């Protein structure tokens, strides 16, 4: 069976954080990539306000998009602290588009910043897993390892020096110093 080609510049694929949206074609800066869509929820209706899932996209204080519908492929776009896309929110039209803010190469994961509220509620407790935060954590861990190695080397050097001084001092104060023909000086 031949592969079905898609004219869409993205595909859903496996990422470090689960599923993600990846570029299949070059995407230029400023290009509208995909629309985030789903049922519109009104926060004034108690039944709508009680819906809780991780695909809710708040347009403003009243309107929210429930992006959990399976056809909404934009829901697979992951968070990044250094994103290559951003959300273009149009509350009056009740629409959200994801737009590239950098040139995106084929194979790159498409990501945007989810915002402070989402970050504090969902990402901070488990730790952000975006590439820039992972790189920062790796660098901090490497620096901590290097610092521990320095401290250990200093401690070992001090212990060795202290051991050498103790042996020297013992020889000076003890009977082992200045043996002449098998007799020790007092």
PDB file of N, CA, C and O in Angstrom, residues 109-180:
ATOM      1  N   UNK A 109      10.506  19.606  16.743  1.00  0.00           N
ATOM      2  CA  UNK A 109       9.231  19.575  17.452  1.00  0.00           C
ATOM      3  C   UNK A 109       8.680  20.995  17.528  1.00  0.00           C
ATOM      4  O   UNK A 109       9.400  21.943  17.826  1.00  0.00           O
ATOM      5  N   UNK A 110       7.399  21.138  17.247  1.00  0.00           N
ATOM      6  CA  UNK A 110       6.721  22.431  17.342  1.00  0.00           C
ATOM      7  C   UNK A 110       6.287  22.598  18.794  1.00  0.00           C
ATOM      8  O   UNK A 110       5.689  21.682  19.376  1.00  0.00           O
ATOM      9  N   UNK A 111       6.602  23.749  19.401  1.00  0.00           N
ATOM     10  CA  UNK A 111       6.241  23.965  20.792  1.00  0.00           C
ATOM     11  C   UNK A 111       6.017  25.451  21.053  1.00  0.00           C
ATOM     12  O   UNK A 111       6.484  26.295  20.308  1.00  0.00           O
ATOM     13  N   UNK A 112       5.251  25.736  22.095  1.00  0.00           N
ATOM     14  CA  UNK A 112       5.025  27.120  22.508  1.00  0.00           C
ATOM     15  C   UNK A 112       4.939  27.184  24.021  1.00  0.00           C
ATOM     16  O   UNK A 112       4.830  26.156  24.692  1.00  0.00           O
ATOM     17  N   UNK A 113       5.019  28.384  24.564  1.00  0.00           N
ATOM     18  CA  UNK A 113       4.974  28.599  26.007  1.00  0.00           C
ATOM     19  C   UNK A 113       3.514  28.562  26.460  1.00  0.00           C
ATOM     20  O   UNK A 113       2.700  29.331  25.972  1.00  0.00           O
ATOM     21  N   UNK A 114       3.193  27.678  27.386  1.00  0.00           N
ATOM     22  CA  UNK A 114       1.812  27.527  27.850  1.00  0.00           C
ATOM     23  C   UNK A 114       1.358  28.662  28.759  1.00  0.00           C
ATOM     24  O   UNK A 114       0.182  28.797  29.031  1.00  0.00           O
ATOM     25  N   UNK A 115       2.270  29.431  29.285  1.00  0.00           N
ATOM     26  CA  UNK A 115       1.902  30.538  30.163  1.00  0.00           C
ATOM     27  C   UNK A 115       2.165  30.216  31.625  1.00  0.00           C
ATOM     28  O   UNK A 115       2.341  29.064  32.018  1.00  0.00           O
ATOM     29  N   UNK A 116       2.177  31.251  32.428  1.00  0.00           N
ATOM     30  CA  UNK A 116       2.547  31.140  33.838  1.00  0.00           C
ATOM     31  C   UNK A 116       1.573  30.291  34.646  1.00  0.00           C
ATOM     32  O   UNK A 116       1.999  29.469  35.458  1.00  0.00           O
ATOM     33  N   UNK A 117       0.267  30.489  34.452  1.00  0.00           N
ATOM     34  CA  UNK A 117      -0.720  29.756  35.248  1.00  0.00           C
ATOM     35  C   UNK A 117      -0.606  28.253  35.032  1.00  0.00           C
ATOM     36  O   UNK A 117      -0.571  27.479  35.990  1.00  0.00           O
ATOM     37  N   UNK A 118      -0.562  27.828  33.777  1.00  0.00           N
ATOM     38  CA  UNK A 118      -0.447  26.397  33.469  1.00  0.00           C
ATOM     39  C   UNK A 118       0.880  25.862  33.994  1.00  0.00           C
ATOM     40  O   UNK A 118       0.937  24.776  34.572  1.00  0.00           O
ATOM     41  N   UNK A 119       1.949  26.627  33.798  1.00  0.00           N
ATOM     42  CA  UNK A 119       3.269  26.196  34.243  1.00  0.00           C
ATOM     43  C   UNK A 119       3.270  25.932  35.746  1.00  0.00           C
ATOM     44  O   UNK A 119       3.739  24.897  36.211  1.00  0.00           O
ATOM     45  N   UNK A 120       2.736  26.888  36.523  1.00  0.00           N
ATOM     46  CA  UNK A 120       2.717  26.744  37.985  1.00  0.00           C
ATOM     47  C   UNK A 120       1.833  25.583  38.429  1.00  0.00           C
ATOM     48  O   UNK A 120       2.164  24.864  39.365  1.00  0.00           O
ATOM     49  N   UNK A 121       0.694  25.397  37.749  1.00  0.00           N
ATOM     50  CA  UNK A 121      -0.262  24.372  38.169  1.00  0.00           C
ATOM     51  C   UNK A 121       0.164  22.960  37.777  1.00  0.00           C
ATOM     52  O   UNK A 121       0.002  22.020  38.558  1.00  0.00           O
ATOM     53  N   UNK A 122       0.713  22.783  36.576  1.00  0.00           N
ATOM     54  CA  UNK A 122       0.959  21.434  36.073  1.00  0.00           C
ATOM     55  C   UNK A 122       2.432  21.082  35.865  1.00  0.00           C
ATOM     56  O   UNK A 122       2.835  19.949  36.111  1.00  0.00           O
ATOM     57  N   UNK A 123       3.235  22.007  35.391  1.00  0.00           N
ATOM     58  CA  UNK A 123       4.612  21.676  35.017  1.00  0.00           C
ATOM     59  C   UNK A 123       5.615  21.828  36.153  1.00  0.00           C
ATOM     60  O   UNK A 123       6.514  20.996  36.301  1.00  0.00           O
ATOM     61  N   UNK A 124       5.477  22.856  36.951  1.00  0.00           N
ATOM     62  CA  UNK A 124       6.441  23.103  38.016  1.00  0.00           C
ATOM     63  C   UNK A 124       6.494  21.963  39.033  1.00  0.00           C
ATOM     64  O   UNK A 124       7.587  21.567  39.446  1.00  0.00           O
ATOM     65  N   UNK A 125       5.346  21.397  39.445  1.00  0.00           N
ATOM     66  CA  UNK A 125       5.410  20.301  40.429  1.00  0.00           C
ATOM     67  C   UNK A 125       6.190  19.074  39.937  1.00  0.00           C
ATOM     68  O   UNK A 125       6.841  18.404  40.725  1.00  0.00           O
ATOM     69  N   UNK A 126       6.152  18.799  38.645  1.00  0.00           N
ATOM     70  CA  UNK A 126       6.864  17.621  38.123  1.00  0.00           C
ATOM     71  C   UNK A 126       8.185  17.992  37.459  1.00  0.00           C
ATOM     72  O   UNK A 126       8.985  17.127  37.140  1.00  0.00           O
ATOM     73  N   UNK A 127       8.411  19.268  37.254  1.00  0.00           N
ATOM     74  CA  UNK A 127       9.630  19.736  36.592  1.00  0.00           C
ATOM     75  C   UNK A 127       9.413  19.855  35.095  1.00  0.00           C
ATOM     76  O   UNK A 127       8.907  18.935  34.465  1.00  0.00           O
ATOM     77  N   UNK A 128       9.781  20.978  34.547  1.00  0.00           N
ATOM     78  CA  UNK A 128       9.614  21.213  33.111  1.00  0.00           C
ATOM     79  C   UNK A 128      10.547  20.293  32.340  1.00  0.00           C
ATOM     80  O   UNK A 128      11.718  20.167  32.669  1.00  0.00           O
ATOM     81  N   UNK A 129      10.040  19.657  31.310  1.00  0.00           N
ATOM     82  CA  UNK A 129      10.821  18.700  30.537  1.00  0.00           C
ATOM     83  C   UNK A 129      11.197  19.226  29.149  1.00  0.00           C
ATOM     84  O   UNK A 129      11.601  18.468  28.290  1.00  0.00           O
ATOM     85  N   UNK A 130      11.047  20.527  28.939  1.00  0.00           N
ATOM     86  CA  UNK A 130      11.394  21.081  27.632  1.00  0.00           C
ATOM     87  C   UNK A 130      12.903  21.017  27.422  1.00  0.00           C
ATOM     88  O   UNK A 130      13.672  20.877  28.371  1.00  0.00           O
ATOM     89  N   UNK A 131      13.329  21.113  26.178  1.00  0.00           N
ATOM     90  CA  UNK A 131      14.744  20.965  25.825  1.00  0.00           C
ATOM     91  C   UNK A 131      15.624  21.986  26.540  1.00  0.00           C
ATOM     92  O   UNK A 131      16.709  21.647  27.026  1.00  0.00           O
ATOM     93  N   UNK A 132      15.178  23.236  26.628  1.00  0.00           N
ATOM     94  CA  UNK A 132      16.024  24.255  27.269  1.00  0.00           C
ATOM     95  C   UNK A 132      16.171  23.991  28.768  1.00  0.00           C
ATOM     96  O   UNK A 132      17.259  24.161  29.318  1.00  0.00           O
ATOM     97  N   UNK A 133      15.114  23.544  29.427  1.00  0.00           N
ATOM     98  CA  UNK A 133      15.205  23.238  30.858  1.00  0.00           C
ATOM     99  C   UNK A 133      16.037  21.984  31.093  1.00  0.00           C
ATOM    100  O   UNK A 133      16.799  21.910  32.055  1.00  0.00           O
ATOM    101  N   UNK A 134      15.893  20.983  30.235  1.00  0.00           N
ATOM    102  CA  UNK A 134      16.713  19.777  30.338  1.00  0.00           C
ATOM    103  C   UNK A 134      18.182  20.124  30.183  1.00  0.00           C
ATOM    104  O   UNK A 134      19.032  19.647  30.932  1.00  0.00           O
ATOM    105  N   UNK A 135      18.511  20.973  29.206  1.00  0.00           N
ATOM    106  CA  UNK A 135      19.889  21.392  28.984  1.00  0.00           C
ATOM    107  C   UNK A 135      20.413  22.147  30.204  1.00  0.00           C
ATOM    108  O   UNK A 135      21.542  21.912  30.644  1.00  0.00           O
ATOM    109  N   UNK A 136      19.576  23.031  30.755  1.00  0.00           N
ATOM    110  CA  UNK A 136      19.972  23.797  31.929  1.00  0.00           C
ATOM    111  C   UNK A 136      20.222  22.863  33.115  1.00  0.00           C
ATOM    112  O   UNK A 136      21.213  23.009  33.835  1.00  0.00           O
ATOM    113  N   UNK A 137      19.318  21.876  33.321  1.00  0.00           N
ATOM    114  CA  UNK A 137      19.498  20.930  34.422  1.00  0.00           C
ATOM    115  C   UNK A 137      20.756  20.086  34.230  1.00  0.00           C
ATOM    116  O   UNK A 137      21.488  19.832  35.182  1.00  0.00           O
ATOM    117  N   UNK A 138      21.024  19.645  32.985  1.00  0.00           N
ATOM    118  CA  UNK A 138      22.238  18.871  32.722  1.00  0.00           C
ATOM    119  C   UNK A 138      23.478  19.690  33.055  1.00  0.00           C
ATOM    120  O   UNK A 138      24.431  19.183  33.642  1.00  0.00           O
ATOM    121  N   UNK A 139      23.470  20.965  32.666  1.00  0.00           N
ATOM    122  CA  UNK A 139      24.607  21.832  32.939  1.00  0.00           C
ATOM    123  C   UNK A 139      24.790  22.012  34.446  1.00  0.00           C
ATOM    124  O   UNK A 139      25.912  21.931  34.955  1.00  0.00           O
ATOM    125  N   UNK A 140      23.689  22.244  35.168  1.00  0.00           N
ATOM    126  CA  UNK A 140      23.768  22.400  36.618  1.00  0.00           C
ATOM    127  C   UNK A 140      24.268  21.130  37.297  1.00  0.00           C
ATOM    128  O   UNK A 140      25.070  21.188  38.234  1.00  0.00           O
ATOM    129  N   UNK A 141      23.789  19.955  36.820  1.00  0.00           N
ATOM    130  CA  UNK A 141      24.258  18.686  37.389  1.00  0.00           C
ATOM    131  C   UNK A 141      25.748  18.491  37.125  1.00  0.00           C
ATOM    132  O   UNK A 141      26.490  18.040  37.998  1.00  0.00           O
ATOM    133  N   UNK A 142      26.205  18.838  35.910  1.00  0.00           N
ATOM    134  CA  UNK A 142      27.629  18.699  35.569  1.00  0.00           C
ATOM    135  C   UNK A 142      28.470  19.629  36.441  1.00  0.00           C
ATOM    136  O   UNK A 142      29.532  19.231  36.932  1.00  0.00           O
ATOM    137  N   UNK A 143      27.995  20.868  36.643  1.00  0.00           N
ATOM    138  CA  UNK A 143      28.716  21.805  37.496  1.00  0.00           C
ATOM    139  C   UNK A 143      28.764  21.308  38.933  1.00  0.00           C
ATOM    140  O   UNK A 143      29.791  21.432  39.602  1.00  0.00           O
ATOM    141  N   UNK A 144      27.659  20.738  39.418  1.00  0.00           N
ATOM    142  CA  UNK A 144      27.622  20.203  40.781  1.00  0.00           C
ATOM    143  C   UNK A 144      28.585  19.023  40.920  1.00  0.00           C
ATOM    144  O   UNK A 144      29.288  18.905  41.935  1.00  0.00           O
ATOM    145  N   UNK A 145      28.623  18.147  39.904  1.00  0.00           N
ATOM    146  CA  UNK A 145      29.568  17.015  39.937  1.00  0.00           C
ATOM    147  C   UNK A 145      31.005  17.522  39.964  1.00  0.00           C
ATOM    148  O   UNK A 145      31.839  17.021  40.718  1.00  0.00           O
ATOM    149  N   UNK A 146      31.304  18.526  39.136  1.00  0.00           N
ATOM    150  CA  UNK A 146      32.658  19.091  39.090  1.00  0.00           C
ATOM    151  C   UNK A 146      33.018  19.712  40.435  1.00  0.00           C
ATOM    152  O   UNK A 146      34.145  19.544  40.920  1.00  0.00           O
ATOM    153  N   UNK A 147      32.080  20.414  41.049  1.00  0.00           N
ATOM    154  CA  UNK A 147      32.323  21.029  42.349  1.00  0.00           C
ATOM    155  C   UNK A 147      32.566  19.966  43.415  1.00  0.00           C
ATOM    156  O   UNK A 147      33.473  20.101  44.237  1.00  0.00           O
ATOM    157  N   UNK A 148      31.755  18.885  43.402  1.00  0.00           N
ATOM    158  CA  UNK A 148      31.961  17.798  44.364  1.00  0.00           C
ATOM    159  C   UNK A 148      33.327  17.142  44.158  1.00  0.00           C
ATOM    160  O   UNK A 148      34.008  16.801  45.122  1.00  0.00           O
ATOM    161  N   UNK A 149      33.735  16.982  42.912  1.00  0.00           N
ATOM    162  CA  UNK A 149      35.039  16.389  42.615  1.00  0.00           C
ATOM    163  C   UNK A 149      36.159  17.297  43.129  1.00  0.00           C
ATOM    164  O   UNK A 149      37.149  16.812  43.686  1.00  0.00           O
ATOM    165  N   UNK A 150      36.010  18.620  42.958  1.00  0.00           N
ATOM    166  CA  UNK A 150      37.010  19.566  43.464  1.00  0.00           C
ATOM    167  C   UNK A 150      37.117  19.475  44.978  1.00  0.00           C
ATOM    168  O   UNK A 150      38.217  19.450  45.533  1.00  0.00           O
ATOM    169  N   UNK A 151      35.949  19.476  45.648  1.00  0.00           N
ATOM    170  CA  UNK A 151      35.938  19.402  47.107  1.00  0.00           C
ATOM    171  C   UNK A 151      36.590  18.099  47.575  1.00  0.00           C
ATOM    172  O   UNK A 151      37.396  18.107  48.512  1.00  0.00           O
ATOM    173  N   UNK A 152      36.259  17.008  46.915  1.00  0.00           N
ATOM    174  CA  UNK A 152      36.830  15.711  47.275  1.00  0.00           C
ATOM    175  C   UNK A 152      38.349  15.722  47.071  1.00  0.00           C
ATOM    176  O   UNK A 152      39.103  15.242  47.925  1.00  0.00           O
ATOM    177  N   UNK A 153      38.807  16.278  45.952  1.00  0.00           N
ATOM    178  CA  UNK A 153      40.246  16.347  45.675  1.00  0.00           C
ATOM    179  C   UNK A 153      40.943  17.217  46.720  1.00  0.00           C
ATOM    180  O   UNK A 153      42.029  16.852  47.206  1.00  0.00           O
ATOM    181  N   UNK A 154      40.333  18.349  47.084  1.00  0.00           N
ATOM    182  CA  UNK A 154      40.914  19.213  48.114  1.00  0.00           C
ATOM    183  C   UNK A 154      40.993  18.496  49.455  1.00  0.00           C
ATOM    184  O   UNK A 154      41.996  18.576  50.157  1.00  0.00           O
ATOM    185  N   UNK A 155      39.917  17.790  49.811  1.00  0.00           N
ATOM    186  CA  UNK A 155      39.879  17.060  51.074  1.00  0.00           C
ATOM    187  C   UNK A 155      40.954  15.982  51.093  1.00  0.00           C
ATOM    188  O   UNK A 155      41.659  15.819  52.094  1.00  0.00           O
ATOM    189  N   UNK A 156      41.077  15.249  49.996  1.00  0.00           N
ATOM    190  CA  UNK A 156      42.094  14.200  49.919  1.00  0.00           C
ATOM    191  C   UNK A 156      43.491  14.796  49.987  1.00  0.00           C
ATOM    192  O   UNK A 156      44.382  14.248  50.647  1.00  0.00           O
ATOM    193  N   UNK A 157      43.698  15.933  49.324  1.00  0.00           N
ATOM    194  CA  UNK A 157      45.008  16.590  49.350  1.00  0.00           C
ATOM    195  C   UNK A 157      45.338  17.062  50.760  1.00  0.00           C
ATOM    196  O   UNK A 157      46.475  16.909  51.229  1.00  0.00           O
ATOM    197  N   UNK A 158      44.340  17.632  51.463  1.00  0.00           N
ATOM    198  CA  UNK A 158      44.559  18.077  52.846  1.00  0.00           C
ATOM    199  C   UNK A 158      44.868  16.891  53.748  1.00  0.00           C
ATOM    200  O   UNK A 158      45.752  16.967  54.604  1.00  0.00           O
ATOM    201  N   UNK A 159      44.125  15.799  53.557  1.00  0.00           N
ATOM    202  CA  UNK A 159      44.354  14.604  54.374  1.00  0.00           C
ATOM    203  C   UNK A 159      45.751  14.050  54.118  1.00  0.00           C
ATOM    204  O   UNK A 159      46.463  13.660  55.058  1.00  0.00           O
ATOM    205  N   UNK A 160      46.155  14.037  52.888  1.00  0.00           N
ATOM    206  CA  UNK A 160      47.485  13.530  52.529  1.00  0.00           C
ATOM    207  C   UNK A 160      48.567  14.424  53.130  1.00  0.00           C
ATOM    208  O   UNK A 160      49.547  13.950  53.698  1.00  0.00           O
ATOM    209  N   UNK A 161      48.368  15.747  53.030  1.00  0.00           N
ATOM    210  CA  UNK A 161      49.327  16.704  53.566  1.00  0.00           C
ATOM    211  C   UNK A 161      49.383  16.596  55.089  1.00  0.00           C
ATOM    212  O   UNK A 161      50.462  16.619  55.684  1.00  0.00           O
ATOM    213  N   UNK A 162      48.212  16.471  55.717  1.00  0.00           N
ATOM    214  CA  UNK A 162      48.154  16.337  57.170  1.00  0.00           C
ATOM    215  C   UNK A 162      48.817  15.034  57.602  1.00  0.00           C
ATOM    216  O   UNK A 162      49.517  14.986  58.619  1.00  0.00           O
ATOM    217  N   UNK A 163      48.609  13.968  56.831  1.00  0.00           N
ATOM    218  CA  UNK A 163      49.245  12.676  57.132  1.00  0.00           C
ATOM    219  C   UNK A 163      50.748  12.769  57.006  1.00  0.00           C
ATOM    220  O   UNK A 163      51.497  12.253  57.841  1.00  0.00           O
ATOM    221  N   UNK A 164      51.240  13.468  55.989  1.00  0.00           N
ATOM    222  CA  UNK A 164      52.681  13.635  55.793  1.00  0.00           C
ATOM    223  C   UNK A 164      53.276  14.479  56.918  1.00  0.00           C
ATOM    224  O   UNK A 164      54.364  14.180  57.426  1.00  0.00           O
ATOM    225  N   UNK A 165      52.577  15.533  57.361  1.00  0.00           N
ATOM    226  CA  UNK A 165      53.055  16.372  58.460  1.00  0.00           C
ATOM    227  C   UNK A 165      53.098  15.580  59.756  1.00  0.00           C
ATOM    228  O   UNK A 165      54.022  15.716  60.545  1.00  0.00           O
ATOM    229  N   UNK A 166      52.075  14.746  59.972  1.00  0.00           N
ATOM    230  CA  UNK A 166      52.016  13.945  61.199  1.00  0.00           C
ATOM    231  C   UNK A 166      53.184  12.968  61.247  1.00  0.00           C
ATOM    232  O   UNK A 166      53.812  12.779  62.285  1.00  0.00           O
ATOM    233  N   UNK A 167      53.510  12.365  60.120  1.00  0.00           N
ATOM    234  CA  UNK A 167      54.625  11.425  60.064  1.00  0.00           C
ATOM    235  C   UNK A 167      55.932  12.177  60.316  1.00  0.00           C
ATOM    236  O   UNK A 167      56.787  11.731  61.062  1.00  0.00           O
ATOM    237  N   UNK A 168      56.106  13.360  59.705  1.00  0.00           N
ATOM    238  CA  UNK A 168      57.314  14.168  59.903  1.00  0.00           C
ATOM    239  C   UNK A 168      57.449  14.579  61.361  1.00  0.00           C
ATOM    240  O   UNK A 168      58.522  14.505  61.947  1.00  0.00           O
ATOM    241  N   UNK A 169      56.335  15.045  61.945  1.00  0.00           N
ATOM    242  CA  UNK A 169      56.354  15.498  63.323  1.00  0.00           C
ATOM    243  C   UNK A 169      56.704  14.357  64.253  1.00  0.00           C
ATOM    244  O   UNK A 169      57.464  14.512  65.195  1.00  0.00           O
ATOM    245  N   UNK A 170      56.147  13.196  63.984  1.00  0.00           N
ATOM    246  CA  UNK A 170      56.407  12.022  64.801  1.00  0.00           C
ATOM    247  C   UNK A 170      57.882  11.661  64.743  1.00  0.00           C
ATOM    248  O   UNK A 170      58.497  11.315  65.739  1.00  0.00           O
ATOM    249  N   UNK A 171      58.475  11.760  63.567  1.00  0.00           N
ATOM    250  CA  UNK A 171      59.886  11.429  63.406  1.00  0.00           C
ATOM    251  C   UNK A 171      60.768  12.443  64.134  1.00  0.00           C
ATOM    252  O   UNK A 171      61.791  12.097  64.684  1.00  0.00           O
ATOM    253  N   UNK A 172      60.349  13.743  64.115  1.00  0.00           N
ATOM    254  CA  UNK A 172      61.151  14.752  64.792  1.00  0.00           C
ATOM    255  C   UNK A 172      61.080  14.611  66.302  1.00  0.00           C
ATOM    256  O   UNK A 172      62.081  14.740  66.998  1.00  0.00           O
ATOM    257  N   UNK A 173      59.927  14.354  66.863  1.00  0.00           N
ATOM    258  CA  UNK A 173      59.753  14.256  68.312  1.00  0.00           C
ATOM    259  C   UNK A 173      60.067  12.873  68.852  1.00  0.00           C
ATOM    260  O   UNK A 173      60.311  12.716  70.036  1.00  0.00           O
ATOM    261  N   UNK A 174      60.041  11.898  68.019  1.00  0.00           N
ATOM    262  CA  UNK A 174      60.244  10.523  68.471  1.00  0.00           C
ATOM    263  C   UNK A 174      61.697  10.117  68.372  1.00  0.00           C
ATOM    264  O   UNK A 174      62.615  10.906  68.182  1.00  0.00           O
ATOM    265  N   UNK A 175      61.933   8.832  68.495  1.00  0.00           N
ATOM    266  CA  UNK A 175      63.282   8.287  68.499  1.00  0.00           C
ATOM    267  C   UNK A 175      63.762   7.916  67.120  1.00  0.00           C
ATOM    268  O   UNK A 175      64.898   7.509  66.967  1.00  0.00           O
ATOM    269  N   UNK A 176      62.956   8.073  66.105  1.00  0.00           N
ATOM    270  CA  UNK A 176      63.336   7.603  64.780  1.00  0.00           C
ATOM    271  C   UNK A 176      64.271   8.553  64.061  1.00  0.00           C
ATOM    272  O   UNK A 176      64.862   8.204  63.072  1.00  0.00           O
ATOM    273  N   UNK A 177      64.462   9.740  64.571  1.00  0.00           N
ATOM    274  CA  UNK A 177      65.276  10.733  63.894  1.00  0.00           C
ATOM    275  C   UNK A 177      66.738  10.588  64.308  1.00  0.00           C
ATOM    276  O   UNK A 177      67.063  10.413  65.462  1.00  0.00           O
ATOM    277  N   UNK A 178      67.626  10.685  63.354  1.00  0.00           N
ATOM    278  CA  UNK A 178      69.054  10.744  63.606  1.00  0.00           C
ATOM    279  C   UNK A 178      69.664   9.479  64.157  1.00  0.00           C
ATOM    280  O   UNK A 178      70.477   9.537  65.067  1.00  0.00           O
ATOM    281  N   UNK A 179      69.308   8.357  63.701  1.00  0.00           N
ATOM    282  CA  UNK A 179      69.921   7.101  64.147  1.00  0.00           C
ATOM    283  C   UNK A 179      71.356   7.068  63.617  1.00  0.00           C
ATOM    284  O   UNK A 179      71.574   7.173  62.447  1.00  0.00           O
ATOM    285  N   UNK A 180      72.272   6.920  64.544  1.00  0.00           N
ATOM    286  CA  UNK A 180      73.663   6.792  64.123  1.00  0.00           C
ATOM    287  C   UNK A 180      74.186   5.488  64.670  1.00  0.00           C
ATOM    288  O   UNK A 180      74.282   5.283  65.878  1.00  0.00           O
TER     289      UNK A 180
END
